PDB file of C-alpha atoms in Angstrom:
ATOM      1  CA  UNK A  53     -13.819  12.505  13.235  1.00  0.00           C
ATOM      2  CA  UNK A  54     -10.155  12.499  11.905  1.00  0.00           C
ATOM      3  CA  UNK A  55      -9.461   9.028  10.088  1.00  0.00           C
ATOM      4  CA  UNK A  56      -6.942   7.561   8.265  1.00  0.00           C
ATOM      5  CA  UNK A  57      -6.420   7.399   4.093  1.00  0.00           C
ATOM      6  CA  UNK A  58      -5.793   3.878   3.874  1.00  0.00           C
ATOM      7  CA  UNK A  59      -9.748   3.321   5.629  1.00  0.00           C
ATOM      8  CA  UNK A  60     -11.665   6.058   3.689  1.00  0.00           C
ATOM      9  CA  UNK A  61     -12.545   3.660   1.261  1.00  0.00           C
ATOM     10  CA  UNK A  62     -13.684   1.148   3.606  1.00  0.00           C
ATOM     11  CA  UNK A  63     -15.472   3.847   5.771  1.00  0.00           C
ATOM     12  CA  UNK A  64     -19.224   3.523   6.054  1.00  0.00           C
ATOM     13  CA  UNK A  65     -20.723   6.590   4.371  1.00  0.00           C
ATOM     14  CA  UNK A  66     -21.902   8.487   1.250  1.00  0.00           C
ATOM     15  CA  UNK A  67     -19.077  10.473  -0.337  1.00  0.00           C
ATOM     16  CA  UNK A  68     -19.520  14.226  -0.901  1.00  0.00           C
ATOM     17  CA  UNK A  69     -18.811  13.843  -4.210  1.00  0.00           C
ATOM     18  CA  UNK A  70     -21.783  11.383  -4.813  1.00  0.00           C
ATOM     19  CA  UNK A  71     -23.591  14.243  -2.861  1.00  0.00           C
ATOM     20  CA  UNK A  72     -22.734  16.665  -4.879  1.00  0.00           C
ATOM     21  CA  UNK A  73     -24.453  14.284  -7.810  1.00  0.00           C
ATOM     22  CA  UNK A  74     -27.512  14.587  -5.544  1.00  0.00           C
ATOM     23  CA  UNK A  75     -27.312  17.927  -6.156  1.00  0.00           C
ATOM     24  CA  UNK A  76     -27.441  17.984  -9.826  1.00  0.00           C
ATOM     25  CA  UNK A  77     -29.944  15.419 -10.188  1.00  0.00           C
ATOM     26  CA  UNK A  78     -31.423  11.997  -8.537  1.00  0.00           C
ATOM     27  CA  UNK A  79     -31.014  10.477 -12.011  1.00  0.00           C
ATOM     28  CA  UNK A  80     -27.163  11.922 -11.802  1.00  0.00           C
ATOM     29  CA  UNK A  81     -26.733  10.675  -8.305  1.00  0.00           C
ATOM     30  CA  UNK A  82     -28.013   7.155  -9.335  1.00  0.00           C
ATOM     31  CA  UNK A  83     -25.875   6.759 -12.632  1.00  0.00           C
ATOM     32  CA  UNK A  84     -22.578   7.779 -10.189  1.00  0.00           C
ATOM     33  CA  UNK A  85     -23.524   5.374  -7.364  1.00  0.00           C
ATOM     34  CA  UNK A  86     -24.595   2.444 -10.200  1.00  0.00           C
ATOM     35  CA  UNK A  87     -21.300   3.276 -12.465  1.00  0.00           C
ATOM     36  CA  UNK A  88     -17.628   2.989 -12.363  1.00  0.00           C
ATOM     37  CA  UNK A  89     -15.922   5.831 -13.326  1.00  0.00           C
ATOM     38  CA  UNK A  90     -13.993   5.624 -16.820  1.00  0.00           C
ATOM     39  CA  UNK A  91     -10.420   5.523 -16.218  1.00  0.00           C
ATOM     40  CA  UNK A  92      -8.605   7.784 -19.234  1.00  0.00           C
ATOM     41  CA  UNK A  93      -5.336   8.744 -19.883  1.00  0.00           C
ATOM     42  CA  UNK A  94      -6.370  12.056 -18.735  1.00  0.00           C
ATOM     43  CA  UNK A  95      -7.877  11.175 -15.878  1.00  0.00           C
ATOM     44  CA  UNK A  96      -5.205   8.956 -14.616  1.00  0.00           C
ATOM     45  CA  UNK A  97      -2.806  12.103 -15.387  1.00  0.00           C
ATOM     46  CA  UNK A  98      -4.974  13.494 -12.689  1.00  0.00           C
ATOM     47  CA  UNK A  99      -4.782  11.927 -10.222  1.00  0.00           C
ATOM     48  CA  UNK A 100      -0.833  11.462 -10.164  1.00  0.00           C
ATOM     49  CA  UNK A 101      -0.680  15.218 -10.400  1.00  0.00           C
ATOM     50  CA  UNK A 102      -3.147  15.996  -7.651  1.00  0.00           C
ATOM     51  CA  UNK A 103      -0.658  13.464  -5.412  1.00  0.00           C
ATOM     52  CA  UNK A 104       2.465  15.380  -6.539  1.00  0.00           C
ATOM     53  CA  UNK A 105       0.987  18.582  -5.311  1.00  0.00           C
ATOM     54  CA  UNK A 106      -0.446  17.259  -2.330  1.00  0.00           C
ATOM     55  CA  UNK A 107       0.941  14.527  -1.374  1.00  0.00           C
ATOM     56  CA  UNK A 108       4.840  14.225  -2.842  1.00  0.00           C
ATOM     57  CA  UNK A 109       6.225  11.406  -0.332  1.00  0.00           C
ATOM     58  CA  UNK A 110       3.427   9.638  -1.043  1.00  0.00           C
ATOM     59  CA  UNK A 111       3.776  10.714  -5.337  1.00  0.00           C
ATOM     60  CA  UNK A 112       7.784   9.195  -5.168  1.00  0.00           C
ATOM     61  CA  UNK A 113       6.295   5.403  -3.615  1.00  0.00           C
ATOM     62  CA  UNK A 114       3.621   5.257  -5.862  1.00  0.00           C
ATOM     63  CA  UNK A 115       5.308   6.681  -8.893  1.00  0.00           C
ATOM     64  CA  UNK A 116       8.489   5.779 -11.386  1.00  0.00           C
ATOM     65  CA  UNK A 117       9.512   7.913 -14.490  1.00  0.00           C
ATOM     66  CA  UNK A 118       9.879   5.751 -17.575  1.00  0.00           C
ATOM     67  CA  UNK A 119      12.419   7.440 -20.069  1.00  0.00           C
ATOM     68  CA  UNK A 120      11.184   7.721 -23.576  1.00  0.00           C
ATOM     69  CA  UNK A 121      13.421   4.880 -25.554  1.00  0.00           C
ATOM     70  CA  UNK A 122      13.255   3.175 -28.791  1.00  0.00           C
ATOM     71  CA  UNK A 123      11.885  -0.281 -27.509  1.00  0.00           C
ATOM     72  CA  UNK A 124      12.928  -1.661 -30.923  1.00  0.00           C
ATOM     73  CA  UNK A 125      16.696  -1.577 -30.507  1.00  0.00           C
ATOM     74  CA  UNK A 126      18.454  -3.462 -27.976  1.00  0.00           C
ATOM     75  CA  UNK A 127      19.736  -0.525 -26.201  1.00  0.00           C
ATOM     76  CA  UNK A 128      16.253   0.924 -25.876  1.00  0.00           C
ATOM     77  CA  UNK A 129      15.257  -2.362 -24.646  1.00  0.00           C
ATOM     78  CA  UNK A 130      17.818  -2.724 -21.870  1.00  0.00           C
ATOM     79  CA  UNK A 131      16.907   1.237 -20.898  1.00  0.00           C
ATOM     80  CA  UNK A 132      13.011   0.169 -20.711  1.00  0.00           C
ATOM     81  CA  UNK A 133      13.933  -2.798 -18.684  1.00  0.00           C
ATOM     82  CA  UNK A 134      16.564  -1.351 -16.260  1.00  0.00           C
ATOM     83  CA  UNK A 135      13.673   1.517 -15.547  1.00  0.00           C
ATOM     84  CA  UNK A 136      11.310  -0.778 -15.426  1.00  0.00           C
ATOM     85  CA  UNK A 137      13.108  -2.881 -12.708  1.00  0.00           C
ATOM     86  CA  UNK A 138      14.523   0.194 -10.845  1.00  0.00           C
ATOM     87  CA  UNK A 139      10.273   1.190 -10.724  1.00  0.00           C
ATOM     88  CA  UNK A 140       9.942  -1.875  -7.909  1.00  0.00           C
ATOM     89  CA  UNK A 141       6.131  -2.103  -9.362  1.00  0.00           C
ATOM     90  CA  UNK A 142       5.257   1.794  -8.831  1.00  0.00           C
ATOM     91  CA  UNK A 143       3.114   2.894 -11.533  1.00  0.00           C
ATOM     92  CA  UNK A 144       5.112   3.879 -14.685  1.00  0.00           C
ATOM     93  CA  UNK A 145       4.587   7.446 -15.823  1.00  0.00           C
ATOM     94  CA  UNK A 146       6.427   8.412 -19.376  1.00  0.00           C
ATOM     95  CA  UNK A 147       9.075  10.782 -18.899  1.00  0.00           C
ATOM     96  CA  UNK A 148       7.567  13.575 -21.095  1.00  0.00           C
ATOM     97  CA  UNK A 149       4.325  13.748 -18.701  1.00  0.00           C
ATOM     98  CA  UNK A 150       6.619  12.790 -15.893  1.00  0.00           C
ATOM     99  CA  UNK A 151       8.218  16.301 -16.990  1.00  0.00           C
ATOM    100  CA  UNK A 152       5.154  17.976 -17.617  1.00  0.00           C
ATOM    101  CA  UNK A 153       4.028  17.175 -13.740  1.00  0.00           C
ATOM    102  CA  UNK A 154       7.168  18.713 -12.911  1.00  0.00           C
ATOM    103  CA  UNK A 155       6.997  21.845 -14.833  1.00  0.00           C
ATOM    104  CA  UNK A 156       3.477  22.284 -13.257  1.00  0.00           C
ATOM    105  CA  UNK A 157       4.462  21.542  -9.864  1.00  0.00           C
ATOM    106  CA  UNK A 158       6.814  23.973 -10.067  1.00  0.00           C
ATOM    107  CA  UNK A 159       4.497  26.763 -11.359  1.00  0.00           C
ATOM    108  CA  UNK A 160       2.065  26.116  -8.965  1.00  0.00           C
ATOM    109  CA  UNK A 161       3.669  26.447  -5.765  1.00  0.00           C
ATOM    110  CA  UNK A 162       5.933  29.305  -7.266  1.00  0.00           C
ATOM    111  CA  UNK A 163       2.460  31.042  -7.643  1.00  0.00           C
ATOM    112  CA  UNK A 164       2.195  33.413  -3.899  1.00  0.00           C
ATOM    113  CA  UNK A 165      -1.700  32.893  -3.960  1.00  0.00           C
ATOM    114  CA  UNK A 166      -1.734  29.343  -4.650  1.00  0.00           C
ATOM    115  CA  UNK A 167       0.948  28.598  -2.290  1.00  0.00           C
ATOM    116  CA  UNK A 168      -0.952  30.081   0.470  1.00  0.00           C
ATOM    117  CA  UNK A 169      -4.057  28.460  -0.227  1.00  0.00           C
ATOM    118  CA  UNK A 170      -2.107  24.872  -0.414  1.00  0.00           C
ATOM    119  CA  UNK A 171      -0.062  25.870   2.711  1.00  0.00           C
ATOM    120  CA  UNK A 172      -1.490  23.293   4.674  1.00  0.00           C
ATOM    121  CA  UNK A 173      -2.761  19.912   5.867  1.00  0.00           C
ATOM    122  CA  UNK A 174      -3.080  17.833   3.040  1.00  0.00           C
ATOM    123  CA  UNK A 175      -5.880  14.653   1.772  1.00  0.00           C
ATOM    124  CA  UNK A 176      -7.510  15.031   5.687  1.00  0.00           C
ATOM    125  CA  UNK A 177     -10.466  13.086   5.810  1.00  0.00           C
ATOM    126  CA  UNK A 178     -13.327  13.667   7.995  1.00  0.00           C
ATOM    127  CA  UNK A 179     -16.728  11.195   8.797  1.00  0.00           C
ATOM    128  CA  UNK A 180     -19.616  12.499  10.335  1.00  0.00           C
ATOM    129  CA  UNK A 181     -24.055  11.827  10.401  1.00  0.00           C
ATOM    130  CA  UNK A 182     -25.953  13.800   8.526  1.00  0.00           C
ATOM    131  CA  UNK A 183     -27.802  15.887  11.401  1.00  0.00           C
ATOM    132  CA  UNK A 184     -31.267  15.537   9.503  1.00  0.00           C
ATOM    133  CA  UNK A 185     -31.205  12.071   7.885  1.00  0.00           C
ATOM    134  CA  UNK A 186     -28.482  10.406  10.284  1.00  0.00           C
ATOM    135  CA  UNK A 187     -27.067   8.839   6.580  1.00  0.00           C
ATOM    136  CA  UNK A 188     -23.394   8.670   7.118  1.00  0.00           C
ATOM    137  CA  UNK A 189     -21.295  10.489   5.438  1.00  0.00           C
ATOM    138  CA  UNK A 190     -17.642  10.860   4.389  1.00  0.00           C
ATOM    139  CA  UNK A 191     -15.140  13.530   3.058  1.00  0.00           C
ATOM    140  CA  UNK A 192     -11.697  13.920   2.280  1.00  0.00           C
ATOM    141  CA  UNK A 193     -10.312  17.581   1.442  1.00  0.00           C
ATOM    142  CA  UNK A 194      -7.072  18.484  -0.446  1.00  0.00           C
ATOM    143  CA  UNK A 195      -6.633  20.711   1.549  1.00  0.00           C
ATOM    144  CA  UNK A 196      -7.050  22.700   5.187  1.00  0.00           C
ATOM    145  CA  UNK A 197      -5.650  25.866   5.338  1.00  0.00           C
ATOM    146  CA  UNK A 198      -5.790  29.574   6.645  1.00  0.00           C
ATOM    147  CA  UNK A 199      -5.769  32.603   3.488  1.00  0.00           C
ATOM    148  CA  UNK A 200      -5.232  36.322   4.860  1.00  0.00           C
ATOM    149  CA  UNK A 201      -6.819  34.916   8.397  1.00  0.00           C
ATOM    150  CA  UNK A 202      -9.581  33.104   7.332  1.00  0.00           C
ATOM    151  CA  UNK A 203      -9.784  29.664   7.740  1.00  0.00           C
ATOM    152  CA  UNK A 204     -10.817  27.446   4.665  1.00  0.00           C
ATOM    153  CA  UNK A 205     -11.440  24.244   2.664  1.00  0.00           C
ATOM    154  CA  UNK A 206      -9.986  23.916  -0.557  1.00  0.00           C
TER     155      UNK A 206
END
């Protein structure tokens, strides 16, 4: 069953990724289900890059560029602030990564292969029982697609 993004969360369900946990270990797939993820830099970078390739309407409402700018001056100050106002409380990203996600973006999809594979529909997410256990379960893929005829996941 097709749903929509703004309900995954709320979904009833176990999440593949928590099943993939299960996978590694009980132990693994009881620290994941007990623990909130660390949010780093890095993984933050993430996330906004995995939502400009897949999802780039979606990257421009949730995103603003922040230009790099001496803070300290007045000018710098005025820059922040005029950026910062013009963001209407999307999540700031500093212009150097903001270019970096570009740059990336654009090597990505320039790539034939890696093009194909993202020629698609995008961040579907699918529910569904567990035939065996009848535990609910949850998934959302980057990602539906057909490569040289065969269709796939990714």
């Amino acid at each position: 069953m097709l749903i929509k993004d703004k309900d995954y969360d709320e979904v009833l369900g176990i999440r593949r990724s928590l099943l993939w946990e299960m996978h590694r270990s009980p132990a693994h797939f009881l620290y994941k289900l007990t623990h909130e993820a660390e949010h780093t830099k890095a993984l933050d970078f993430g996330i906004a890059m995995h939502m400009k390739l897949l999802e780039p309407d979606k990257f421009t409402l949730t995103y603003a560029k922040i230009p790099k700018v001496d803070r300290r001056t007045k000018e710098g100050k005025a820059a922040y602030d005029k950026a910062f106002y013009e963001a209407h409380g999307r999540e700031l990203i500093p212009e150097e990564q903001w270019t970096q996600m570009e740059e990336m973006a654009a090597k990505v999809w320039s790539n034939e292969t890696a093009s194909q594979l993202l020629n698609g529909a995008h961040e579907q997410i699918y529910k569904w029982a567990d035939p065996e256990t009848s535990e609910p379960c949850k998934i959302k893929v980057d990602c539906l697609t057909t490569y040289e005829g065969v269709p796939m996941i990714v």
